[in-house]
């Protein structure tokens, strides 16, 4: 699964060479004797292996098994196609090997499996991203709220200090600080919400 993910993210191996190796036998007969990179434009899942001088199909190689794949040929999956003649056409009435493969039912089913896999992965990635963003936003909001609350409490403490008032006169009655906090709660919605929430949290397990 991890390897498949990696291969899907890399995409088809479309090696482009200045000159592809010549097939001497075909060259002698005057037929198409080498791979052509322009075929990639028409068939986006077409691949070329330098090591084996052969063509493969990306989606059939990665997703060979599944409904509709019963008739697949190993040529495009594991053996590779290296007979470069008749790739584009095989006479007027018969499709070339490329067209034959890429329009076949077994190829279409592998392409479907590939697209499903890719979309599923994309969906999971997007979900992770949006969850992360939501968490970040929530944390940022809590941070901003805490900043405001601290600023309000500090303001109250500074006010008392500046006016030379004691925080609390005696243990029996509510002191200046508590009175001031009440006043701030009346004027500051954010601070009041925070205060009520803190009060409730005391009773929560
Ligand atoms: Zn295919």
Short mmCIF file of C-alpha atoms and ligand atoms in Angstrom, two decimals:
data_model
loop_
_atom_site.label_atom_id
_atom_site.label_comp_id
_atom_site.label_asym_id
_atom_site.label_seq_id
_atom_site.Cartn_x
_atom_site.Cartn_y
_atom_site.Cartn_z
CA UNK A 1 0.00 0.00 0.00
CA UNK A 2 2.77 2.47 0.92
CA UNK A 3 4.76 1.47 -2.14
CA UNK A 4 1.69 1.81 -4.33
CA UNK A 5 1.05 5.25 -2.88
CA UNK A 6 4.60 6.23 -3.74
CA UNK A 7 4.42 4.88 -7.30
CA UNK A 8 1.10 6.66 -7.88
CA UNK A 9 2.54 9.95 -6.62
CA UNK A 10 5.54 9.57 -8.95
CA UNK A 11 3.31 8.92 -11.98
CA UNK A 12 4.11 7.16 -15.27
CA UNK A 13 7.78 6.59 -16.11
CA UNK A 14 7.99 8.55 -19.32
CA UNK A 15 11.69 8.58 -20.07
CA UNK A 16 12.58 10.89 -22.93
CA UNK A 17 15.71 10.04 -24.86
CA UNK A 18 17.26 11.92 -27.75
CA UNK A 19 17.54 8.61 -29.52
CA UNK A 20 15.86 5.35 -28.57
CA UNK A 21 17.66 2.07 -29.26
CA UNK A 22 17.19 0.68 -32.75
CA UNK A 23 15.72 -2.72 -33.36
CA UNK A 24 18.00 -3.97 -36.15
CA UNK A 25 15.68 -6.63 -37.51
CA UNK A 26 12.84 -4.16 -37.87
CA UNK A 27 15.18 -1.53 -39.26
CA UNK A 28 16.22 -3.92 -42.00
CA UNK A 29 12.61 -4.41 -43.05
CA UNK A 30 11.96 -0.66 -43.15
CA UNK A 31 9.21 -0.80 -40.47
CA UNK A 32 9.01 1.33 -37.34
CA UNK A 33 12.17 0.26 -35.51
CA UNK A 34 12.21 2.23 -32.26
CA UNK A 35 10.13 3.77 -29.52
CA UNK A 36 8.85 7.33 -30.06
CA UNK A 37 8.34 9.77 -27.16
CA UNK A 38 5.55 11.58 -29.06
CA UNK A 39 3.38 8.54 -28.28
CA UNK A 40 3.28 9.81 -24.66
CA UNK A 41 1.21 12.81 -25.78
CA UNK A 42 -1.52 10.63 -27.17
CA UNK A 43 -1.35 7.93 -24.47
CA UNK A 44 -0.60 9.53 -21.09
CA UNK A 45 -0.30 6.16 -19.30
CA UNK A 46 2.33 4.86 -21.71
CA UNK A 47 5.70 4.12 -20.11
CA UNK A 48 9.13 3.29 -21.41
CA UNK A 49 11.79 1.22 -19.64
CA UNK A 50 15.35 2.04 -20.67
CA UNK A 51 16.67 -1.10 -19.03
CA UNK A 52 14.42 -3.37 -21.06
CA UNK A 53 13.92 -1.14 -24.11
CA UNK A 54 10.21 -1.93 -23.79
CA UNK A 55 6.92 -0.13 -23.41
CA UNK A 56 4.54 -0.69 -20.49
CA UNK A 57 1.19 0.60 -19.31
CA UNK A 58 1.31 2.56 -16.03
CA UNK A 59 -2.19 1.78 -14.74
CA UNK A 60 -2.16 -1.89 -15.85
CA UNK A 61 1.26 -2.37 -14.22
CA UNK A 62 0.13 -0.84 -10.89
CA UNK A 63 -3.47 -2.05 -10.82
CA UNK A 64 -3.49 -5.29 -12.85
CA UNK A 65 -6.06 -7.21 -10.81
CA UNK A 66 -9.74 -6.53 -10.41
CA UNK A 67 -13.05 -6.91 -12.19
CA UNK A 68 -12.60 -6.63 -15.95
CA UNK A 69 -8.92 -7.58 -15.88
CA UNK A 70 -9.49 -11.26 -16.75
CA UNK A 71 -8.51 -10.67 -20.36
CA UNK A 72 -5.44 -8.57 -19.72
CA UNK A 73 -2.29 -9.56 -21.53
CA UNK A 74 1.00 -9.72 -19.68
CA UNK A 75 2.60 -7.72 -22.47
CA UNK A 76 1.72 -4.30 -21.10
CA UNK A 77 1.86 -5.38 -17.44
CA UNK A 78 5.07 -7.33 -16.91
CA UNK A 79 6.74 -8.49 -20.14
CA UNK A 80 6.75 -5.17 -21.92
CA UNK A 81 6.11 -4.44 -25.57
CA UNK A 82 9.21 -4.16 -27.71
CA UNK A 83 8.07 -4.94 -31.21
CA UNK A 84 7.91 -1.39 -32.45
CA UNK A 85 6.24 -2.10 -35.75
CA UNK A 86 2.47 -1.79 -35.90
CA UNK A 87 2.39 0.36 -32.78
CA UNK A 88 0.41 3.12 -34.45
CA UNK A 89 -1.40 1.21 -37.14
CA UNK A 90 -1.76 -2.26 -38.57
CA UNK A 91 -3.36 -1.49 -41.86
CA UNK A 92 -6.55 0.42 -42.55
CA UNK A 93 -9.00 -1.76 -40.67
CA UNK A 94 -6.92 -2.85 -37.69
CA UNK A 95 -5.97 -0.56 -34.82
CA UNK A 96 -2.34 -0.20 -33.85
CA UNK A 97 -1.04 -1.94 -30.72
CA UNK A 98 -1.17 1.26 -28.69
CA UNK A 99 -4.76 2.04 -29.59
CA UNK A 100 -5.74 -1.58 -29.12
CA UNK A 101 -4.41 -1.67 -25.59
CA UNK A 102 -5.50 1.77 -24.40
CA UNK A 103 -9.06 1.29 -25.68
CA UNK A 104 -9.39 -2.26 -24.30
CA UNK A 105 -11.83 -3.12 -21.51
CA UNK A 106 -9.06 -4.53 -19.31
CA UNK A 107 -7.06 -1.30 -19.63
CA UNK A 108 -10.10 0.84 -18.85
CA UNK A 109 -10.80 -1.16 -15.70
CA UNK A 110 -7.22 -0.66 -14.48
CA UNK A 111 -7.46 3.07 -15.25
CA UNK A 112 -10.66 3.21 -13.16
CA UNK A 113 -8.92 1.48 -10.26
CA UNK A 114 -6.04 3.94 -10.54
CA UNK A 115 -8.34 7.00 -10.54
CA UNK A 116 -10.33 5.65 -7.59
CA UNK A 117 -7.14 5.08 -5.65
CA UNK A 118 -5.86 8.55 -6.49
CA UNK A 119 -9.14 10.27 -5.53
CA UNK A 120 -9.37 8.36 -2.28
CA UNK A 121 -5.86 9.43 -1.39
CA UNK A 122 -6.59 13.03 -2.36
CA UNK A 123 -9.71 13.01 -0.20
CA UNK A 124 -7.79 11.75 2.84
CA UNK A 125 -5.08 14.35 2.28
CA UNK A 126 -7.63 17.16 2.05
CA UNK A 127 -9.41 15.98 5.18
CA UNK A 128 -6.15 15.92 7.14
CA UNK A 129 -5.35 19.42 5.92
CA UNK A 130 -8.71 20.89 6.88
CA UNK A 131 -8.64 19.21 10.31
CA UNK A 132 -5.20 20.64 10.93
CA UNK A 133 -6.38 24.09 9.88
CA UNK A 134 -9.39 23.89 12.18
CA UNK A 135 -7.18 22.92 15.12
CA UNK A 136 -4.81 25.77 14.37
CA UNK A 137 -7.69 28.24 14.21
CA UNK A 138 -9.14 27.03 17.49
CA UNK A 139 -5.78 27.30 19.21
CA UNK A 140 -5.27 30.77 17.83
CA UNK A 141 -8.72 31.81 19.13
CA UNK A 142 -8.00 30.44 22.60
CA UNK A 143 -4.67 32.23 22.60
CA UNK A 144 -6.29 35.54 21.64
CA UNK A 145 -8.99 35.09 24.28
CA UNK A 146 -6.44 34.33 26.99
CA UNK A 147 -4.48 37.42 25.99
CA UNK A 148 -7.58 39.59 26.34
CA UNK A 149 -8.50 38.09 29.69
CA UNK A 150 -5.00 38.53 31.07
CA UNK A 151 -4.92 42.12 29.82
CA UNK A 152 -8.23 42.83 31.59
CA UNK A 153 -7.07 41.27 34.86
CA UNK A 154 -3.79 43.18 34.68
CA UNK A 155 -5.66 46.41 33.99
CA UNK A 156 -7.75 45.85 37.10
CA UNK A 157 -4.69 45.12 39.22
CA UNK A 158 -2.88 48.18 37.85
CA UNK A 159 -5.88 50.36 38.53
CA UNK A 160 -5.95 49.31 42.17
CA UNK A 161 -2.22 49.87 42.52
CA UNK A 162 -2.39 53.30 40.92
CA UNK A 163 -5.27 54.38 43.12
CA UNK A 164 -3.53 52.99 46.16
CA UNK A 165 -6.38 50.66 46.90
CA UNK A 166 -5.95 47.32 48.60
CA UNK A 167 -7.01 44.15 46.76
CA UNK A 168 -9.05 43.06 49.73
CA UNK A 169 -9.82 44.99 52.91
CA UNK A 170 -10.81 42.13 55.15
CA UNK A 171 -11.58 38.44 54.71
CA UNK A 172 -15.32 38.76 55.32
CA UNK A 173 -16.34 40.98 52.45
CA UNK A 174 -15.55 41.13 48.79
CA UNK A 175 -12.59 43.36 48.13
CA UNK A 176 -11.85 46.01 45.56
CA UNK A 177 -10.40 43.56 43.05
CA UNK A 178 -13.51 41.41 43.02
CA UNK A 179 -15.68 44.53 42.69
CA UNK A 180 -13.59 45.71 39.80
CA UNK A 181 -13.82 42.31 38.11
CA UNK A 182 -17.61 42.56 38.35
CA UNK A 183 -17.46 45.97 36.73
CA UNK A 184 -15.22 44.67 33.92
CA UNK A 185 -17.59 41.76 33.32
CA UNK A 186 -20.45 44.19 32.77
CA UNK A 187 -18.48 46.13 30.16
CA UNK A 188 -16.53 43.38 28.48
CA UNK A 189 -18.44 40.53 26.84
CA UNK A 190 -15.35 38.42 26.11
CA UNK A 191 -14.17 38.71 29.67
CA UNK A 192 -17.62 37.88 31.02
CA UNK A 193 -17.86 34.75 28.85
CA UNK A 194 -14.47 33.62 30.08
CA UNK A 195 -15.44 34.25 33.69
CA UNK A 196 -18.65 32.23 33.42
CA UNK A 197 -16.84 29.41 31.68
CA UNK A 198 -14.20 29.25 34.43
CA UNK A 199 -16.96 29.14 37.04
CA UNK A 200 -18.67 26.23 35.29
CA UNK A 201 -15.46 24.30 34.76
CA UNK A 202 -15.02 24.03 38.51
CA UNK A 203 -18.01 21.72 38.60
CA UNK A 204 -17.02 19.64 35.62
CA UNK A 205 -15.18 16.37 35.92
ZN1 LIG B 1 -3.28 -0.42 -19.65
#
